CSV table of C-alpha atoms and ligand atoms in Angstrom, one decimal:
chain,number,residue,atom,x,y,z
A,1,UNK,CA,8.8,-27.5,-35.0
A,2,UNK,CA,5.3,-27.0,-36.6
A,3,UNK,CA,2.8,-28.4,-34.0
A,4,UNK,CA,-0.8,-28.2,-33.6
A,5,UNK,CA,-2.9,-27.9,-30.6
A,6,UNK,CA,-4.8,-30.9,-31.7
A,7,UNK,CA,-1.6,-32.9,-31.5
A,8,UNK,CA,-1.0,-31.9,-28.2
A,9,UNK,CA,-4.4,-32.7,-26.9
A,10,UNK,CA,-4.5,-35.7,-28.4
A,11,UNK,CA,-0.8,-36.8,-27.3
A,12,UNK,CA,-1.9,-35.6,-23.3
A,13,UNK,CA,-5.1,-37.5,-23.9
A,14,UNK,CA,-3.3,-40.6,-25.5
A,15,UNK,CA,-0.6,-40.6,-22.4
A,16,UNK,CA,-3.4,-40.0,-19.9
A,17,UNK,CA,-5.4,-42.9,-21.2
A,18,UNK,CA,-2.6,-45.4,-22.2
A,19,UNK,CA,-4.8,-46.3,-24.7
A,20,UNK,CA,-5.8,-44.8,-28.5
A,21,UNK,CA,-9.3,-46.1,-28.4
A,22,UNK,CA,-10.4,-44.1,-24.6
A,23,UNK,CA,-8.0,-41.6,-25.5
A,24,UNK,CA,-10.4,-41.0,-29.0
A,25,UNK,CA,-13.6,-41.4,-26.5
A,26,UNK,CA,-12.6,-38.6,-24.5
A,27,UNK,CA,-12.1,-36.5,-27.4
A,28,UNK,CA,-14.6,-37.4,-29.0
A,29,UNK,CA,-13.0,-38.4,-32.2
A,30,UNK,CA,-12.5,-41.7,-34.3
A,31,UNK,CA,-9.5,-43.7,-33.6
A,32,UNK,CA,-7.9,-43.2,-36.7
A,33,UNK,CA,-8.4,-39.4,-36.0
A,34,UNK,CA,-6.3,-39.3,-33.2
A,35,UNK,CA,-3.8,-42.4,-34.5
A,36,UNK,CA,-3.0,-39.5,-37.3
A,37,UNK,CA,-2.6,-37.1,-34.9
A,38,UNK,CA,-0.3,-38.5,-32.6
A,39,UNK,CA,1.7,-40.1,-36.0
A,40,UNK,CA,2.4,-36.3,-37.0
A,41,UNK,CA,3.7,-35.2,-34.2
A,42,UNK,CA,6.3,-38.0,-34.3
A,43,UNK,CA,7.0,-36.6,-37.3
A,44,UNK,CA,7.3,-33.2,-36.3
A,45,UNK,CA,9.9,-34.7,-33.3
A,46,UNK,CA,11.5,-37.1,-35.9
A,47,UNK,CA,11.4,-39.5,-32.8
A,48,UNK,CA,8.8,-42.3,-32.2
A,49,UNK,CA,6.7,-41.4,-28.7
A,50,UNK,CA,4.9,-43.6,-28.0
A,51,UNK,CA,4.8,-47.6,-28.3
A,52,UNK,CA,1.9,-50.0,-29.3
A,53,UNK,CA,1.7,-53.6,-27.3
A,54,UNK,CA,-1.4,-55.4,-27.6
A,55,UNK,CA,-3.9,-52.7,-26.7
A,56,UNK,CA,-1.6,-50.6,-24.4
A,57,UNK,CA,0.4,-47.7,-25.2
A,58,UNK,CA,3.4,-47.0,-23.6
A,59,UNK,CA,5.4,-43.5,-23.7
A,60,UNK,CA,9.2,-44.0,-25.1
A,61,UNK,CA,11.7,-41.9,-23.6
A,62,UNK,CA,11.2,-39.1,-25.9
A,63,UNK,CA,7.6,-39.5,-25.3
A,64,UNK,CA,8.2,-38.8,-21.8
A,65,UNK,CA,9.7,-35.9,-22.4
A,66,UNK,CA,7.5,-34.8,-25.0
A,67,UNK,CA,4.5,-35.1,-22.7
A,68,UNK,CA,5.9,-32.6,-20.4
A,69,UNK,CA,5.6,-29.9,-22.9
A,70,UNK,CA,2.3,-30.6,-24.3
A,71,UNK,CA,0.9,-30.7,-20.7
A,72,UNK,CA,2.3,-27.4,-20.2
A,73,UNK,CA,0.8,-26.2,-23.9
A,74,UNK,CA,-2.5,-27.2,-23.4
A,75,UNK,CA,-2.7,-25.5,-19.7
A,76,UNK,CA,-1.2,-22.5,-21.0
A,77,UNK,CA,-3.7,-22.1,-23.7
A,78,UNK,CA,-7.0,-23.0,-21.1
A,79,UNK,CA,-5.7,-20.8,-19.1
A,80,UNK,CA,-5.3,-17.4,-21.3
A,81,UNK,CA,-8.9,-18.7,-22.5
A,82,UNK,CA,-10.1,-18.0,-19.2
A,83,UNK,CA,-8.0,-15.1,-18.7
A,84,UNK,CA,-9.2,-13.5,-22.3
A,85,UNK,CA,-13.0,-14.3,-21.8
A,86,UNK,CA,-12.7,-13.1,-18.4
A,87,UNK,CA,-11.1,-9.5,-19.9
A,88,UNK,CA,-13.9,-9.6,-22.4
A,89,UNK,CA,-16.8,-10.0,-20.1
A,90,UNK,CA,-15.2,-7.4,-18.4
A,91,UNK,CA,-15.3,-5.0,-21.3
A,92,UNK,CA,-18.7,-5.4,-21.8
A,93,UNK,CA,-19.8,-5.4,-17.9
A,94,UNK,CA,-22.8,-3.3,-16.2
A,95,UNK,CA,-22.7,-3.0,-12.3
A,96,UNK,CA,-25.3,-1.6,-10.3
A,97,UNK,CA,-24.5,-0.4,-7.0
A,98,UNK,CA,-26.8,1.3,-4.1
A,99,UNK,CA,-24.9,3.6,-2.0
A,100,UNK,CA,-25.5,5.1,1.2
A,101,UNK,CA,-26.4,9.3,0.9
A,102,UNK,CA,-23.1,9.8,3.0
A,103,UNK,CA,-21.1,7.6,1.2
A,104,UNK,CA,-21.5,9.4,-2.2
A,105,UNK,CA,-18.7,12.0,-1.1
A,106,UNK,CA,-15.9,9.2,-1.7
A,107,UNK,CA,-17.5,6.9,-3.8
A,108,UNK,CA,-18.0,9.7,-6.9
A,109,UNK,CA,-14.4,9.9,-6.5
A,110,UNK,CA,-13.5,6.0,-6.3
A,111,UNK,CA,-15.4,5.7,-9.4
A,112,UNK,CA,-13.8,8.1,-11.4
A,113,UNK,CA,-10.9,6.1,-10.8
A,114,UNK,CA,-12.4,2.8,-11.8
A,115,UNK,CA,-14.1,4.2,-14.6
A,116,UNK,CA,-10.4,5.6,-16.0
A,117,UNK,CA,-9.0,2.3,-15.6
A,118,UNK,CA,-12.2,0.3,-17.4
A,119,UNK,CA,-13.6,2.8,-19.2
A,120,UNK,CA,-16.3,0.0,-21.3
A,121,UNK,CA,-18.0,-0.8,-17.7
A,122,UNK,CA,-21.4,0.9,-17.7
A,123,UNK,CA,-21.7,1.6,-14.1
A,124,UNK,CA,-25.3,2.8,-12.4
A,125,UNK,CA,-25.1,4.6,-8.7
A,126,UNK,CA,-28.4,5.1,-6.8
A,127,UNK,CA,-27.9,7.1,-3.7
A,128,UNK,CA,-30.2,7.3,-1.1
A,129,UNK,CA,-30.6,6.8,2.5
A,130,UNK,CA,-30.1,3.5,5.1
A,131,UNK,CA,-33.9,2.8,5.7
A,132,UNK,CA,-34.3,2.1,0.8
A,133,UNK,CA,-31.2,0.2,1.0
A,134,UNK,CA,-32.4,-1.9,3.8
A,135,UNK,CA,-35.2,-2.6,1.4
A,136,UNK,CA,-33.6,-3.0,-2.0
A,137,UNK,CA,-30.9,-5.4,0.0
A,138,UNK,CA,-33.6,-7.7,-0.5
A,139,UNK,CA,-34.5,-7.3,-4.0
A,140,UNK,CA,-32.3,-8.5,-6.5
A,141,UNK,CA,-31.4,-5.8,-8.6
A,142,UNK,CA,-28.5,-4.4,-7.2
A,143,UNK,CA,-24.9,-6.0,-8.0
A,144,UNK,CA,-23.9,-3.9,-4.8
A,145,UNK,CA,-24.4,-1.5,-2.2
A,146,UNK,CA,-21.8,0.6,0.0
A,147,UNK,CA,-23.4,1.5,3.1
A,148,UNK,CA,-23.3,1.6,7.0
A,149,UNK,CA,-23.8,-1.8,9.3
A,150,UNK,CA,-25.9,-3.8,6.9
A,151,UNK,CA,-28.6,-6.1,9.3
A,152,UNK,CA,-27.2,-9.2,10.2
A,153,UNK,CA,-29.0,-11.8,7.3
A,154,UNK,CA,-26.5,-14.9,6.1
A,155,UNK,CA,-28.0,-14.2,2.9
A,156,UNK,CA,-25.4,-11.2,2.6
A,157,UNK,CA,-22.1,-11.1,2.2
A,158,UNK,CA,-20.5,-8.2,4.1
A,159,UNK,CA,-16.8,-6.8,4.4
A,160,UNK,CA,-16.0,-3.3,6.6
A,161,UNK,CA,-13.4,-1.3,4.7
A,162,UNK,CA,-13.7,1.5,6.1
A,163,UNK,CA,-14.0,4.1,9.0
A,164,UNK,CA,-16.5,6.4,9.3
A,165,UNK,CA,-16.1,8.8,12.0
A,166,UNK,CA,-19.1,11.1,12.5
A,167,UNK,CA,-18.3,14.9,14.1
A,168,UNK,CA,-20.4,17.4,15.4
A,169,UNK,CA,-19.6,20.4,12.7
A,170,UNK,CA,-20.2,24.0,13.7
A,171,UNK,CA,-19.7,27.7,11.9
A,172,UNK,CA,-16.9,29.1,12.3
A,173,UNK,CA,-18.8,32.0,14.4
A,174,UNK,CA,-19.9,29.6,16.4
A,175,UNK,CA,-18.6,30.7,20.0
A,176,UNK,CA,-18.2,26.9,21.1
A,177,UNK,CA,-15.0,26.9,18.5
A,178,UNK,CA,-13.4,29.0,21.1
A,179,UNK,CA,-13.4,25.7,23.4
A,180,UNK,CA,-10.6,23.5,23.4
A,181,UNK,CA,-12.5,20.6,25.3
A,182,UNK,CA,-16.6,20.2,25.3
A,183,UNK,CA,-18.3,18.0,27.3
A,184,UNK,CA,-21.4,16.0,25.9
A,185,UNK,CA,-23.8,18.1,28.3
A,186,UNK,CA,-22.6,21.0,27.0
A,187,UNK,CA,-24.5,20.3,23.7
A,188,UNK,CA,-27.9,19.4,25.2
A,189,UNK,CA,-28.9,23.5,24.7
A,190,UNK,CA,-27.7,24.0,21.6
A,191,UNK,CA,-30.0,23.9,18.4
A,192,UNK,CA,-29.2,21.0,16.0
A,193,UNK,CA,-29.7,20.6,12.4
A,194,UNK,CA,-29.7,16.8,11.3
A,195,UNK,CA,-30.6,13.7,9.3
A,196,UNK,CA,-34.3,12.4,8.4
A,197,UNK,CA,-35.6,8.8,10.5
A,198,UNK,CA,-34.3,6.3,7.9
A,199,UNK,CA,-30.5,8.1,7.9
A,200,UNK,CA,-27.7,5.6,9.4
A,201,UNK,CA,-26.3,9.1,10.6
A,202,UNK,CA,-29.2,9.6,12.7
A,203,UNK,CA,-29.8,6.2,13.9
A,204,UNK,CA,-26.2,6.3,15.0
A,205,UNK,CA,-26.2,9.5,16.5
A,206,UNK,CA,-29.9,8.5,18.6
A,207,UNK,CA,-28.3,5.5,19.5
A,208,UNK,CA,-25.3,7.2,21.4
A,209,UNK,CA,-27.6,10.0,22.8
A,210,UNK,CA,-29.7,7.5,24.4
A,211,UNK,CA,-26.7,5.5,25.9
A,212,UNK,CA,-25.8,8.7,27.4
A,213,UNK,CA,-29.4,9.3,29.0
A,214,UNK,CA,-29.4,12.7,26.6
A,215,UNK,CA,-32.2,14.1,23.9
A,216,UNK,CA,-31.2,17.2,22.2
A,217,UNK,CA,-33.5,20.0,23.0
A,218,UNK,CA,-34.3,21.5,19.7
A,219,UNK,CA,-33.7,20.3,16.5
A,220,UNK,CA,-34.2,20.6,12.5
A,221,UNK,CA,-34.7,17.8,10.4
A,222,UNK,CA,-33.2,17.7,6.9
A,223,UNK,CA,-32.9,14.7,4.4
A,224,UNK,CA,-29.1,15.5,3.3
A,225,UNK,CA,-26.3,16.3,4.4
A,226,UNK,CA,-25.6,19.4,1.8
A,227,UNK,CA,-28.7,20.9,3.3
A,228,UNK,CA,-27.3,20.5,7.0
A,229,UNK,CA,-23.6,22.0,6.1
A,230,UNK,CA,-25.2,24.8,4.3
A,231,UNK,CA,-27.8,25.0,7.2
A,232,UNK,CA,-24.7,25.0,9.5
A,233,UNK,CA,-23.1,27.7,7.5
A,234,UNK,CA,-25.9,29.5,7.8
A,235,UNK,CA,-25.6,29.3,11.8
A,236,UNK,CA,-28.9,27.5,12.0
A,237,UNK,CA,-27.5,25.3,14.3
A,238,UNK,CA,-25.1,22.4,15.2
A,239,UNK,CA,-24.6,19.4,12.9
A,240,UNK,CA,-23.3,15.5,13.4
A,241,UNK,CA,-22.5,14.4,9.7
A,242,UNK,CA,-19.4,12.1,8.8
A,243,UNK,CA,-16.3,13.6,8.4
A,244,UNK,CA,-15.7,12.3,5.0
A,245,UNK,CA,-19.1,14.5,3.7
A,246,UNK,CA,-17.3,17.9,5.2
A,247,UNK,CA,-13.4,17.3,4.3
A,248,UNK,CA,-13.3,20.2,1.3
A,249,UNK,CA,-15.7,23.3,3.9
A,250,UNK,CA,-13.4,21.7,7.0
A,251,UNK,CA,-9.7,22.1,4.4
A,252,UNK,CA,-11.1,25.8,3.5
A,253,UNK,CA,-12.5,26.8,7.4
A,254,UNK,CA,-15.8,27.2,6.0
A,255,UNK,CA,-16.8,24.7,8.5
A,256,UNK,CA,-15.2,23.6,12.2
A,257,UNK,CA,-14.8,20.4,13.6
A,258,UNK,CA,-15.7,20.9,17.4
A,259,UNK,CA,-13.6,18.8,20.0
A,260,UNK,CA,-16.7,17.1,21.8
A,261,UNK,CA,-15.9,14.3,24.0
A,262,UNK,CA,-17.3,11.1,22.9
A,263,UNK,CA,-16.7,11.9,19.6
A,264,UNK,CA,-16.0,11.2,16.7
A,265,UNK,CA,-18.3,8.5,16.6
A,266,UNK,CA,-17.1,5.6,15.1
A,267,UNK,CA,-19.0,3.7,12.2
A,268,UNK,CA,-17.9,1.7,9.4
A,269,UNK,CA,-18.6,1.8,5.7
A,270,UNK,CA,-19.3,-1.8,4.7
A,271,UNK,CA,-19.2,-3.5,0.8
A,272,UNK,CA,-22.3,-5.7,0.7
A,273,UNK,CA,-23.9,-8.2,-1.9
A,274,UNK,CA,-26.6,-11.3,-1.9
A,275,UNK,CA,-25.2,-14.6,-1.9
A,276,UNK,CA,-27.7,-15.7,-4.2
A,277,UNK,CA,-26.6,-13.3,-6.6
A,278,UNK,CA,-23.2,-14.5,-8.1
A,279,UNK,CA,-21.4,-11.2,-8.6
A,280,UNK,CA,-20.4,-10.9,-12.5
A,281,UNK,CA,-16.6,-10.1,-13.1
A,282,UNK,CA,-17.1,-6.4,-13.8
A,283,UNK,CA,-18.8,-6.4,-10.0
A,284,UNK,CA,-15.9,-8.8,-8.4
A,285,UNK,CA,-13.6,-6.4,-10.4
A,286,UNK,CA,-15.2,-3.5,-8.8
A,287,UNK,CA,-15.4,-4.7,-5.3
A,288,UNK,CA,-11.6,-6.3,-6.0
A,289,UNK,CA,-10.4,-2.4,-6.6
A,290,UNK,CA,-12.4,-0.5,-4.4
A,291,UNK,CA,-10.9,-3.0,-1.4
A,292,UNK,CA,-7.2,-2.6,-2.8
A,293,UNK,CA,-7.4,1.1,-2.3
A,294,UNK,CA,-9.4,1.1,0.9
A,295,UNK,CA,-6.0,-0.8,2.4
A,296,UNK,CA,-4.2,1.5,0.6
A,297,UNK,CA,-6.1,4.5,2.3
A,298,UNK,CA,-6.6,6.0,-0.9
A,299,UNK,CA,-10.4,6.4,-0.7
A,300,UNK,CA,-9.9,9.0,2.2
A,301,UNK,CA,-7.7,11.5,0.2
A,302,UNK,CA,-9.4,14.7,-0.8
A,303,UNK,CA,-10.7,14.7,-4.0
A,304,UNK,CA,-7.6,17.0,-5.5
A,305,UNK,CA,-5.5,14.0,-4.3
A,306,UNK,CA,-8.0,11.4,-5.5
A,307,UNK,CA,-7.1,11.4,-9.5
A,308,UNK,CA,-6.8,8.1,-10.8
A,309,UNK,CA,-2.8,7.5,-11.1
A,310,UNK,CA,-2.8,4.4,-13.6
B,401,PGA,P1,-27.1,7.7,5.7
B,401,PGA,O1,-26.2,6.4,5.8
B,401,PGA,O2,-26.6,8.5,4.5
B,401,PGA,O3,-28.4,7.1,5.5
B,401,PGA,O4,-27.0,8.5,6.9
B,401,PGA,C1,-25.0,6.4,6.4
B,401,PGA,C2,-24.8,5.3,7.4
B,401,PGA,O5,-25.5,4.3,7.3
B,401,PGA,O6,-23.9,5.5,8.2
């Protein structure tokens, strides 16, 4: 059977209608046009479909059944239109994405991943601390931004997907690693080394100091967290960074964990974007994948275990 999408959308539109003339309208053809149309594909069946009285068309039996397959034709073919210009804009997609200093330890990783599954998207990272992506949430730039509790503003659209459990790192000469149990106090002498004003690490970790009527008694201030583990390393001190920023020097004992109560703090990574920015299908995609294997606890392996699979 040699039939034309033409036919089909002329037959469904003829059916729909019960009438040639509307049927033409919504096609935006002549009568005649679609009359020819629906005439070849009678052919084609070697069955008359439809039947003319007065002005109406009625479907005959075979026209009934004829109906049901062009219907399903002409959906088939909108929807691997959709489907095909959706891959395409795809292929040629940019995303843009803000991410919080900490989170650039898994994220690196999650996009290699991406990137090895849709190799045309041009993506952009920007790291940088909490207090710049407050501000460049509000600018309209950025497709998205991975970071810590974003500020409660309706104009955002914000999902958790992660945990992100802060620890207080030592050296491994550190005579605290001896202890199997330390209380809060017990860190209230000992020299820290941690994040600038403007870090979510350090808001968080002022926050929870305060709630326990505490101040640390000396301290160094660095803006990232490779300067405070190497700082730690160095034994300048004690550090609170997230977990997922120490996972290789913790794996190799460059670096110890120490069992403080109250810890580890509990944060969560969040996947933020503007609601007045639609999010293209490269960014959905992105933000689509990136959850998928936040469920599937993939974005907390080590990097060794992180290779993209697909
Ligand atoms: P930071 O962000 O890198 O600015 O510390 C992490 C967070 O918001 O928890």
């Amino acid at each position: 059977m040699d039939i034309s999408l033409r036919q089909t959308r002329a037959f469904e539109a003829v059916a729909d209608e019960g009438s040639i003339t509307r049927a033409a309208e919504r096609l935006h053809l002549t009568q005649p046009a679609v009359s020819m149309q629906i005439k070849k594909l009678e052919e084609q069946a070697g069955l008359a479909l439809i039947q003319v009285v007065g002005k109406r068309v009625f479907l005959t039996e075979a026209g009934k059944e004829m109906l049901r397959y062009c219907r399903r034709i002409n959906r088939d073919v909108q929807e691997a239109r959709a489907v095909m210009q959706a891959l395409n804009e795809l292929r040629h997609g940019r995303i843009s994405i803000g991410v919080a200093s900490t989170v650039n330890y898994f994220a690196t990783h999650f996009i290699a991943s991406f990137h090895a599954l849709h190799p045309e998207i041009q993506i952009r990272m920007e790291v940088t601390n909490r207090e710049t992506l407050l501000q460049e949430l509000q600018e309209l730039d950025k497709d998205l931004f991975l970071m810590g509790q974003p500020p409660a503003d309706s104009a955002l659209e914000a999902t958790p997907f992660m945990e992100n459990p802060l620890v207080v790192i030592a050296s491994p000469r550190h005579p605290l690693t001896e202890c199997r149990e330390i209380a809060l106090e017990a860190l209230a002498e000992e020299p820290f080394v941690v994040r600038e004003p403007g870090s979510g690490t350090r808001m968080a970790l002022e926050g929870f100091l305060t709630r326990h009527g505490m101040e640390l008694a000396s301290h160094m201030e660095m803006n990232s967290n490779e300067a405070i583990k190497q700082a730690v390393m160095a034994g300048l001190g004690l550090g609170v960074v997230s977990r997922h920023t120490v996972r290789l020097e913790l794996a190799a004992g460059a670096l110890v964990e120490l069992p403080v109560a109250g810890f580890p703090l509990l944060r969560q990574w969040y996947l933020v974007h503007r609601r007045d920015r639609p999010l293209s299908h490269a960014a959905r995609e992105f933000k689509r994948y990136l959850l998928e294997a936040a469920e599937e606890g993939r974005l907390s392996e080590l990097p060794e275990q992180a290779e993209p699979t697909g």
